mmCIF file of C-alpha atoms and ligand atoms in Angstrom:
data_model
loop_
_atom_site.group_PDB
_atom_site.id
_atom_site.type_symbol
_atom_site.label_atom_id
_atom_site.label_comp_id
_atom_site.label_asym_id
_atom_site.label_seq_id
_atom_site.Cartn_x
_atom_site.Cartn_y
_atom_site.Cartn_z
ATOM 1 C CA MET A 233 16.373 14.174 22.497
ATOM 2 C CA SER A 234 16.191 10.790 24.192
ATOM 3 C CA TYR A 235 16.187 7.496 22.329
ATOM 4 C CA SER A 236 12.477 6.990 21.635
ATOM 5 C CA LYS A 237 10.697 3.701 21.136
ATOM 6 C CA ILE A 238 8.022 3.843 18.473
ATOM 7 C CA LEU A 239 5.508 1.285 17.246
ATOM 8 C CA THR A 240 4.356 1.501 13.660
ATOM 9 C CA ILE A 241 1.346 -0.497 12.504
ATOM 10 C CA GLN A 242 0.833 -1.019 8.784
ATOM 11 C CA ASP A 243 1.048 -3.759 6.167
ATOM 12 C CA ILE A 244 4.120 -5.376 4.665
ATOM 13 C CA SER A 245 3.924 -5.061 0.911
ATOM 14 C CA CYS A 246 6.857 -7.334 0.114
ATOM 15 C CA VAL A 247 7.551 -5.493 -3.147
ATOM 16 C CA GLY A 248 6.536 -1.910 -3.865
ATOM 17 C CA GLN A 249 8.380 0.485 -1.517
ATOM 18 C CA CYS A 250 5.473 1.461 0.679
ATOM 19 C CA SER A 251 4.115 0.917 4.188
ATOM 20 C CA LEU A 252 6.468 -1.045 6.501
ATOM 21 C CA THR A 253 9.287 -1.531 3.989
ATOM 22 C CA VAL A 254 9.520 2.271 3.923
ATOM 23 C CA ALA A 255 8.569 3.153 7.517
ATOM 24 C CA LEU A 256 11.034 0.803 9.238
ATOM 25 C CA PRO A 257 14.182 2.019 7.431
ATOM 26 C CA ILE A 258 13.225 5.705 7.603
ATOM 27 C CA LEU A 259 12.329 5.636 11.311
ATOM 28 C CA SER A 260 15.481 3.643 12.069
ATOM 29 C CA ALA A 261 17.543 6.182 10.101
ATOM 30 C CA ALA A 262 15.965 8.855 12.291
ATOM 31 C CA GLY A 263 17.552 7.108 15.276
ATOM 32 C CA LEU A 264 14.378 5.630 16.742
ATOM 33 C CA GLU A 265 13.932 2.160 18.159
ATOM 34 C CA THR A 266 11.290 1.024 15.694
ATOM 35 C CA CYS A 267 8.945 -1.803 16.632
ATOM 36 C CA ILE A 268 6.546 -3.074 14.000
ATOM 37 C CA LEU A 269 3.124 -4.651 13.925
ATOM 38 C CA PRO A 270 2.324 -5.911 10.411
ATOM 39 C CA SER A 271 -1.406 -5.625 9.665
ATOM 40 C CA ALA A 272 -1.168 -7.892 6.620
ATOM 41 C CA VAL A 273 1.408 -9.349 4.259
ATOM 42 C CA LEU A 274 0.892 -8.699 0.543
ATOM 43 C CA SER A 275 3.086 -9.842 -2.318
ATOM 44 C CA THR A 276 2.968 -6.243 -3.647
ATOM 45 C CA HIS A 277 0.961 -3.095 -2.945
ATOM 46 C CA THR A 278 -2.449 -2.818 -4.571
ATOM 47 C CA ALA A 279 -1.943 0.308 -6.662
ATOM 48 C CA GLY A 280 -1.008 -0.850 -10.124
ATOM 49 C CA PHE A 281 -0.051 -4.503 -9.627
ATOM 50 C CA THR A 282 -2.684 -7.145 -10.350
ATOM 51 C CA GLY A 283 -3.129 -10.610 -8.868
ATOM 52 C CA PHE A 284 -1.338 -9.799 -5.610
ATOM 53 C CA THR A 285 -1.623 -12.146 -2.620
ATOM 54 C CA VAL A 286 -2.920 -10.960 0.766
ATOM 55 C CA ARG A 287 -2.511 -12.598 4.177
ATOM 56 C CA ASP A 288 -4.687 -10.697 6.657
ATOM 57 C CA LEU A 289 -3.095 -10.706 10.131
ATOM 58 C CA THR A 290 -6.064 -9.236 12.026
ATOM 59 C CA GLU A 291 -6.454 -12.301 14.223
ATOM 60 C CA ASP A 292 -2.823 -12.126 15.368
ATOM 61 C CA ILE A 293 -3.026 -8.543 16.614
ATOM 62 C CA PRO A 294 -4.772 -9.059 20.006
ATOM 63 C CA ALA A 295 -2.386 -11.867 20.998
ATOM 64 C CA ILE A 296 0.674 -9.815 20.033
ATOM 65 C CA ALA A 297 -0.638 -6.809 21.986
ATOM 66 C CA ALA A 298 -1.457 -9.001 25.015
ATOM 67 C CA HIS A 299 2.071 -10.428 25.008
ATOM 68 C CA TRP A 300 3.593 -6.933 24.943
ATOM 69 C CA LYS A 301 1.316 -5.881 27.804
ATOM 70 C CA LYS A 302 2.420 -8.903 29.840
ATOM 71 C CA GLU A 303 6.065 -8.002 29.145
ATOM 72 C CA LYS A 304 5.318 -4.403 30.274
ATOM 73 C CA ILE A 305 6.397 -3.074 26.869
ATOM 74 C CA ALA A 306 5.204 0.490 26.223
ATOM 75 C CA PHE A 307 5.874 2.998 23.459
ATOM 76 C CA ASP A 308 6.683 6.715 23.274
ATOM 77 C CA ALA A 309 4.606 6.917 20.101
ATOM 78 C CA VAL A 310 2.355 4.782 17.930
ATOM 79 C CA TYR A 311 2.122 5.627 14.235
ATOM 80 C CA THR A 312 -0.382 3.873 11.982
ATOM 81 C CA GLY A 313 -0.546 3.661 8.197
ATOM 82 C CA TYR A 314 -2.407 1.357 5.813
ATOM 83 C CA LEU A 315 -4.558 -1.026 7.879
ATOM 84 C CA GLY A 316 -6.099 -4.153 6.453
ATOM 85 C CA SER A 317 -9.650 -4.102 7.830
ATOM 86 C CA THR A 318 -12.263 -2.351 9.946
ATOM 87 C CA ALA A 319 -11.650 -4.862 12.737
ATOM 88 C CA GLN A 320 -7.986 -3.840 12.824
ATOM 89 C CA ILE A 321 -8.982 -0.257 13.472
ATOM 90 C CA SER A 322 -10.663 -1.253 16.733
ATOM 91 C CA TYR A 323 -7.595 -3.269 17.775
ATOM 92 C CA VAL A 324 -5.438 -0.223 17.043
ATOM 93 C CA LYS A 325 -7.682 1.859 19.307
ATOM 94 C CA GLU A 326 -7.095 -0.676 22.100
ATOM 95 C CA ILE A 327 -3.336 -0.452 21.481
ATOM 96 C CA PHE A 328 -3.507 3.359 21.737
ATOM 97 C CA ALA A 329 -5.272 2.935 25.077
ATOM 98 C CA SER A 330 -3.050 0.224 26.563
ATOM 99 C CA LEU A 331 0.489 0.313 25.141
ATOM 100 C CA LEU A 332 1.464 3.989 25.190
ATOM 101 C CA LYS A 333 3.647 5.524 27.869
ATOM 102 C CA ASP A 334 2.134 8.467 29.771
ATOM 103 C CA GLY A 335 2.153 11.440 27.419
ATOM 104 C CA GLY A 336 2.872 9.164 24.424
ATOM 105 C CA LEU A 337 1.960 10.423 20.959
ATOM 106 C CA THR A 338 -0.508 8.920 18.504
ATOM 107 C CA ILE A 339 -0.043 9.655 14.815
ATOM 108 C CA VAL A 340 -2.505 8.395 12.202
ATOM 109 C CA ASP A 341 -1.946 8.439 8.472
ATOM 110 C CA PRO A 342 -5.438 7.464 7.271
ATOM 111 C CA ALA A 343 -3.875 5.786 4.237
ATOM 112 C CA MET A 344 -7.017 4.776 2.343
ATOM 113 C CA ALA A 345 -7.474 6.993 -0.725
ATOM 114 C CA ASP A 346 -5.865 9.233 -3.329
ATOM 115 C CA ASN A 347 -6.801 11.224 -6.435
ATOM 116 C CA GLY A 348 -10.467 11.408 -5.414
ATOM 117 C CA ALA A 349 -10.986 7.654 -4.876
ATOM 118 C CA LEU A 350 -10.644 5.001 -2.158
ATOM 119 C CA TYR A 351 -7.948 2.323 -2.605
ATOM 120 C CA PRO A 352 -9.474 -0.946 -3.932
ATOM 121 C CA ALA A 353 -9.605 -2.677 -0.521
ATOM 122 C CA PHE A 354 -11.763 -0.053 1.213
ATOM 123 C CA ASP A 355 -15.422 0.951 1.467
ATOM 124 C CA LYS A 356 -17.674 3.335 3.399
ATOM 125 C CA GLU A 357 -17.641 1.127 6.484
ATOM 126 C CA TYR A 358 -13.839 1.414 6.585
ATOM 127 C CA VAL A 359 -14.034 5.194 6.171
ATOM 128 C CA ASP A 360 -16.475 5.432 9.099
ATOM 129 C CA ALA A 361 -14.172 3.315 11.268
ATOM 130 C CA MET A 362 -11.160 5.415 10.224
ATOM 131 C CA LYS A 363 -13.019 8.552 11.354
ATOM 132 C CA THR A 364 -13.226 7.131 14.880
ATOM 133 C CA LEU A 365 -9.461 6.459 14.894
ATOM 134 C CA ALA A 366 -8.260 9.627 13.173
ATOM 135 C CA PHE A 367 -10.270 11.974 15.352
ATOM 136 C CA THR A 368 -8.781 10.555 18.554
ATOM 137 C CA ALA A 369 -5.161 10.843 17.343
ATOM 138 C CA ASP A 370 -2.772 13.622 18.354
ATOM 139 C CA ILE A 371 -1.685 14.132 14.748
ATOM 140 C CA ILE A 372 -3.244 13.123 11.427
ATOM 141 C CA LEU A 373 -1.647 13.250 7.990
ATOM 142 C CA PRO A 374 -4.405 13.001 5.387
ATOM 143 C CA ASN A 375 -4.011 13.917 1.744
ATOM 144 C CA ILE A 376 -6.859 16.004 0.299
ATOM 145 C CA THR A 377 -8.838 12.945 -0.846
ATOM 146 C CA GLU A 378 -8.620 11.378 2.611
ATOM 147 C CA ALA A 379 -9.579 14.664 4.278
ATOM 148 C CA CYS A 380 -12.662 14.758 2.019
ATOM 149 C CA PHE A 381 -13.670 11.190 2.954
ATOM 150 C CA LEU A 382 -13.102 11.941 6.664
ATOM 151 C CA THR A 383 -15.381 15.011 6.510
ATOM 152 C CA ASP A 384 -17.919 13.960 3.844
ATOM 153 C CA THR A 385 -16.740 16.812 1.637
ATOM 154 C CA GLU A 386 -16.925 16.722 -2.141
ATOM 155 C CA TYR A 387 -13.473 16.202 -3.693
ATOM 156 C CA GLN A 388 -12.311 18.905 -6.077
ATOM 157 C CA GLU A 389 -9.500 18.519 -8.580
ATOM 158 C CA SER A 390 -8.684 22.227 -8.421
ATOM 159 C CA TYR A 391 -9.396 24.549 -5.532
ATOM 160 C CA GLY A 392 -8.327 27.716 -3.773
ATOM 161 C CA GLU A 393 -7.326 28.659 -0.239
ATOM 162 C CA ASP A 394 -10.980 28.882 0.899
ATOM 163 C CA TYR A 395 -11.613 25.220 0.041
ATOM 164 C CA ILE A 396 -8.536 24.153 2.024
ATOM 165 C CA ALA A 397 -9.458 26.368 4.995
ATOM 166 C CA ASP A 398 -12.947 24.859 4.973
ATOM 167 C CA LEU A 399 -11.512 21.332 4.876
ATOM 168 C CA LEU A 400 -9.267 22.110 7.869
ATOM 169 C CA ASP A 401 -12.245 23.645 9.743
ATOM 170 C CA ARG A 402 -14.311 20.526 9.096
ATOM 171 C CA LEU A 403 -11.512 18.246 10.315
ATOM 172 C CA THR A 404 -11.080 20.395 13.430
ATOM 173 C CA ALA A 405 -14.823 20.431 14.108
ATOM 174 C CA ALA A 406 -14.856 16.631 13.859
ATOM 175 C CA GLY A 407 -12.159 16.390 16.544
ATOM 176 C CA ALA A 408 -8.825 16.493 14.725
ATOM 177 C CA LYS A 409 -5.996 17.987 16.781
ATOM 178 C CA THR A 410 -2.813 18.669 14.798
ATOM 179 C CA ILE A 411 -3.451 18.321 11.048
ATOM 180 C CA VAL A 412 -0.784 17.865 8.384
ATOM 181 C CA LEU A 413 -2.650 18.109 5.072
ATOM 182 C CA THR A 414 -0.493 16.875 2.201
ATOM 183 C CA GLY A 415 -0.542 17.478 -1.536
ATOM 184 C CA VAL A 416 -1.957 21.008 -1.408
ATOM 185 C CA SER A 417 -1.263 22.601 -4.777
ATOM 186 C CA TYR A 418 -2.558 26.015 -5.820
ATOM 187 C CA THR A 419 -0.526 26.297 -9.033
ATOM 188 C CA PRO A 420 0.508 23.529 -11.467
ATOM 189 C CA SER A 421 4.253 23.893 -10.821
ATOM 190 C CA LYS A 422 4.055 23.872 -7.014
ATOM 191 C CA THR A 423 2.692 21.702 -4.244
ATOM 192 C CA GLY A 424 3.017 21.673 -0.493
ATOM 193 C CA VAL A 425 1.699 20.844 2.909
ATOM 194 C CA VAL A 426 -0.588 22.777 5.242
ATOM 195 C CA VAL A 427 -0.077 22.366 8.976
ATOM 196 C CA ARG A 428 -2.760 23.419 11.418
ATOM 197 C CA GLU A 429 -1.728 23.260 15.040
ATOM 198 C CA LYS A 430 -3.328 24.980 18.042
ATOM 199 C CA GLY A 431 -5.419 27.198 15.765
ATOM 200 C CA GLU A 432 -2.437 28.365 13.684
ATOM 201 C CA THR A 433 -2.269 27.424 9.991
ATOM 202 C CA ARG A 434 0.991 27.480 7.985
ATOM 203 C CA TYR A 435 1.749 26.429 4.416
ATOM 204 C CA TYR A 436 5.070 24.993 3.199
ATOM 205 C CA GLU A 437 5.262 25.162 -0.592
ATOM 206 C CA HIS A 438 7.860 23.547 -2.843
ATOM 207 C CA PRO A 439 8.279 22.676 -6.554
ATOM 208 C CA LYS A 440 6.067 19.934 -7.967
ATOM 209 C CA VAL A 441 8.211 17.581 -10.006
ATOM 210 C CA ALA A 442 5.909 14.695 -10.888
ATOM 211 C CA LYS A 443 2.287 13.692 -10.590
ATOM 212 C CA GLY A 444 1.122 10.932 -8.250
ATOM 213 C CA CYS A 445 4.201 8.822 -7.400
ATOM 214 C CA HIS A 446 3.275 5.619 -5.526
ATOM 215 C CA GLY A 447 4.376 5.291 -1.921
ATOM 216 C CA THR A 448 5.245 8.936 -1.409
ATOM 217 C CA GLY A 449 2.504 9.302 1.229
ATOM 218 C CA ASP A 450 4.230 6.628 3.324
ATOM 219 C CA VAL A 451 7.700 8.069 2.719
ATOM 220 C CA TYR A 452 6.400 11.485 3.727
ATOM 221 C CA ALA A 453 4.561 10.336 6.880
ATOM 222 C CA SER A 454 7.527 8.243 8.060
ATOM 223 C CA ALA A 455 9.997 11.089 7.497
ATOM 224 C CA PHE A 456 7.619 13.456 9.317
ATOM 225 C CA VAL A 457 7.291 11.142 12.331
ATOM 226 C CA GLY A 458 11.065 10.614 12.456
ATOM 227 C CA ALA A 459 11.671 14.366 12.475
ATOM 228 C CA LEU A 460 8.952 15.047 15.038
ATOM 229 C CA LEU A 461 10.391 12.500 17.468
ATOM 230 C CA ASN A 462 13.771 14.198 17.053
ATOM 231 C CA GLY A 463 12.277 17.300 18.637
ATOM 232 C CA LEU A 464 11.167 19.332 15.613
ATOM 233 C CA ASP A 465 7.752 20.984 15.831
ATOM 234 C CA ALA A 466 4.997 19.861 13.459
ATOM 235 C CA TYR A 467 5.658 22.597 10.883
ATOM 236 C CA GLU A 468 9.435 22.042 10.882
ATOM 237 C CA ALA A 469 8.958 18.277 10.613
ATOM 238 C CA ALA A 470 6.425 18.745 7.800
ATOM 239 C CA ALA A 471 8.857 20.945 5.853
ATOM 240 C CA LEU A 472 11.825 18.623 6.361
ATOM 241 C CA ALA A 473 9.753 15.599 5.289
ATOM 242 C CA ALA A 474 8.572 17.493 2.194
ATOM 243 C CA ASP A 475 12.163 18.301 1.160
ATOM 244 C CA TYR A 476 13.177 14.656 1.651
ATOM 245 C CA THR A 477 10.193 13.295 -0.303
ATOM 246 C CA LEU A 478 10.857 15.729 -3.135
ATOM 247 C CA GLN A 479 14.455 14.498 -3.281
ATOM 248 C CA CYS A 480 13.233 10.869 -3.387
ATOM 249 C CA ILE A 481 10.972 11.698 -6.334
ATOM 250 C CA ARG A 482 13.803 13.521 -8.148
ATOM 251 C CA LEU A 483 16.057 10.479 -7.723
ATOM 252 C CA THR A 484 13.376 8.241 -9.270
ATOM 253 C CA GLN A 485 12.191 10.474 -12.109
ATOM 254 C CA GLY A 486 12.997 9.292 -15.591
ATOM 255 C CA ASP A 487 13.210 5.605 -14.646
ATOM 256 C CA GLU A 488 10.009 4.330 -16.254
ATOM 257 C CA ALA A 489 10.589 0.783 -14.947
ATOM 258 C CA HIS A 490 10.426 2.139 -11.393
ATOM 259 C CA TRP A 491 6.742 3.215 -11.566
ATOM 260 C CA TYR A 492 5.674 1.457 -8.324
ATOM 261 C CA GLY A 493 7.590 3.468 -5.708
ATOM 262 C CA VAL A 494 10.375 5.955 -5.067
ATOM 263 C CA LYS A 495 14.083 5.307 -4.454
ATOM 264 C CA PHE A 496 13.867 6.650 -0.894
ATOM 265 C CA GLU A 497 17.002 4.745 0.188
ATOM 266 C CA LEU A 498 19.244 6.952 -1.959
ATOM 267 C CA ALA A 499 18.210 10.101 -0.069
ATOM 268 C CA LEU A 500 18.517 8.645 3.444
ATOM 269 C CA PRO A 501 22.000 10.125 4.021
ATOM 270 C CA GLU A 502 20.567 13.573 3.259
ATOM 271 C CA TYR A 503 17.610 12.951 5.597
ATOM 272 C CA ILE A 504 19.944 11.944 8.420
ATOM 273 C CA ARG A 505 22.075 15.060 7.827
ATOM 274 C CA ALA A 506 18.964 17.277 7.797
ATOM 275 C CA LEU A 507 18.080 15.865 11.229
ATOM 276 C CA GLY A 508 21.509 16.998 12.425
ATOM 277 C CA LYS A 509 22.723 13.463 13.102
HETATM 278 O O1 PXL B 81 -0.146 3.582 1.665
HETATM 279 C C1 PXL B 81 0.023 3.019 0.456
HETATM 280 C C2 PXL B 81 -0.294 1.580 0.441
HETATM 281 C C3 PXL B 81 0.151 0.739 1.445
HETATM 282 N N1 PXL B 81 -0.114 -0.574 1.452
HETATM 283 C C4 PXL B 81 -0.822 -1.138 0.457
HETATM 284 C C5 PXL B 81 -1.287 -0.343 -0.590
HETATM 285 C C6 PXL B 81 -1.023 1.037 -0.596
HETATM 286 C C7 PXL B 81 -1.516 1.874 -1.671
HETATM 287 O O2 PXL B 81 -2.191 1.499 -2.545
HETATM 288 O O3 PXL B 81 -1.963 -0.914 -1.572
HETATM 289 C C8 PXL B 81 -1.108 -2.598 0.479
#
C-alpha cells in the first residue's frame, strides 16, 4: 500500500484522550501522513468535566482550506469526527468537494451522541446538518444513538437483530453507503460492530469488558481508518479496530482516576503489529 495522505477534521480537547489527540497518534502509527484541521480547541472534552473553555475555530476553516487549494495540496482521504458547529459542517462539505484527490475517500464519524442522548453542545439543527454530511460520505461510523438521530428512529436500550437490520435499512434508504455501526450488543457480556457494505451485512462480536468508556468512539474510528487505508476491507478494518479498542479498555480498567479516556498509547505497539508493520 502506498504512503497515503489523510486529513482529519475534529476538535482538540487538550486533556481527555479523544478527538485529535487520539486520531493523530493512531493514524500516524498506522503509517499515514496525517494532516489535521482543528475545529475547535477545548481545555477538556465535554463529557464529565465542567467549566471547560472552548475556542471555536469555524472562521479559520475557509482560509486554511483556501491556502491548501492554492498550494495544490490534496488528500487521499478526509476523515471527520466531532465538529464544533453547523457552519463547520458546510465548510467540511466544501473540503470534501475541493481537496480530495480523484477517487479519494470520505469517512464521517457523526460524533454527536451516545447512550440515547446528544452531547451537550448539539441540537436538532446540528443533527439535520450532520445528516447532509453523513449521507454523502463513502463510509459512516455511527453508534446506535447516532444512527437513531440520523434516521429519526426511537432509541432503544435493548433490542434484537430486527431492530438493527431496520436501522441499517433506514440509513441505507437515506443515502448511506458503507455503514460501520458500533456498540451493537445482543447479550450483556458481548458487544460488537455491524458492517453493511454493498448490500452485505456482517457482525463482529467480542467480549464486553466495561460500560461506556469515554473516547472509545474516537479510538475506534481512528484505528478503523488507519486499517482501511492500509488496504484492509471494511469488515477486516472494523474487526481489527474492535480488538485494539478492547485492548485499550482492558489496559485502563480498574484505574478509577482515569475515568475520562482510555490508555490507547499502551496498545499502539499491538495495533502496529496487527497491521503487519
Ligand atoms: O467524540 C468525543 C468527543 C470529542 N470532542 C469533544 C467531546 C467529545 C465527547 O463528549 O466533548 C469536545
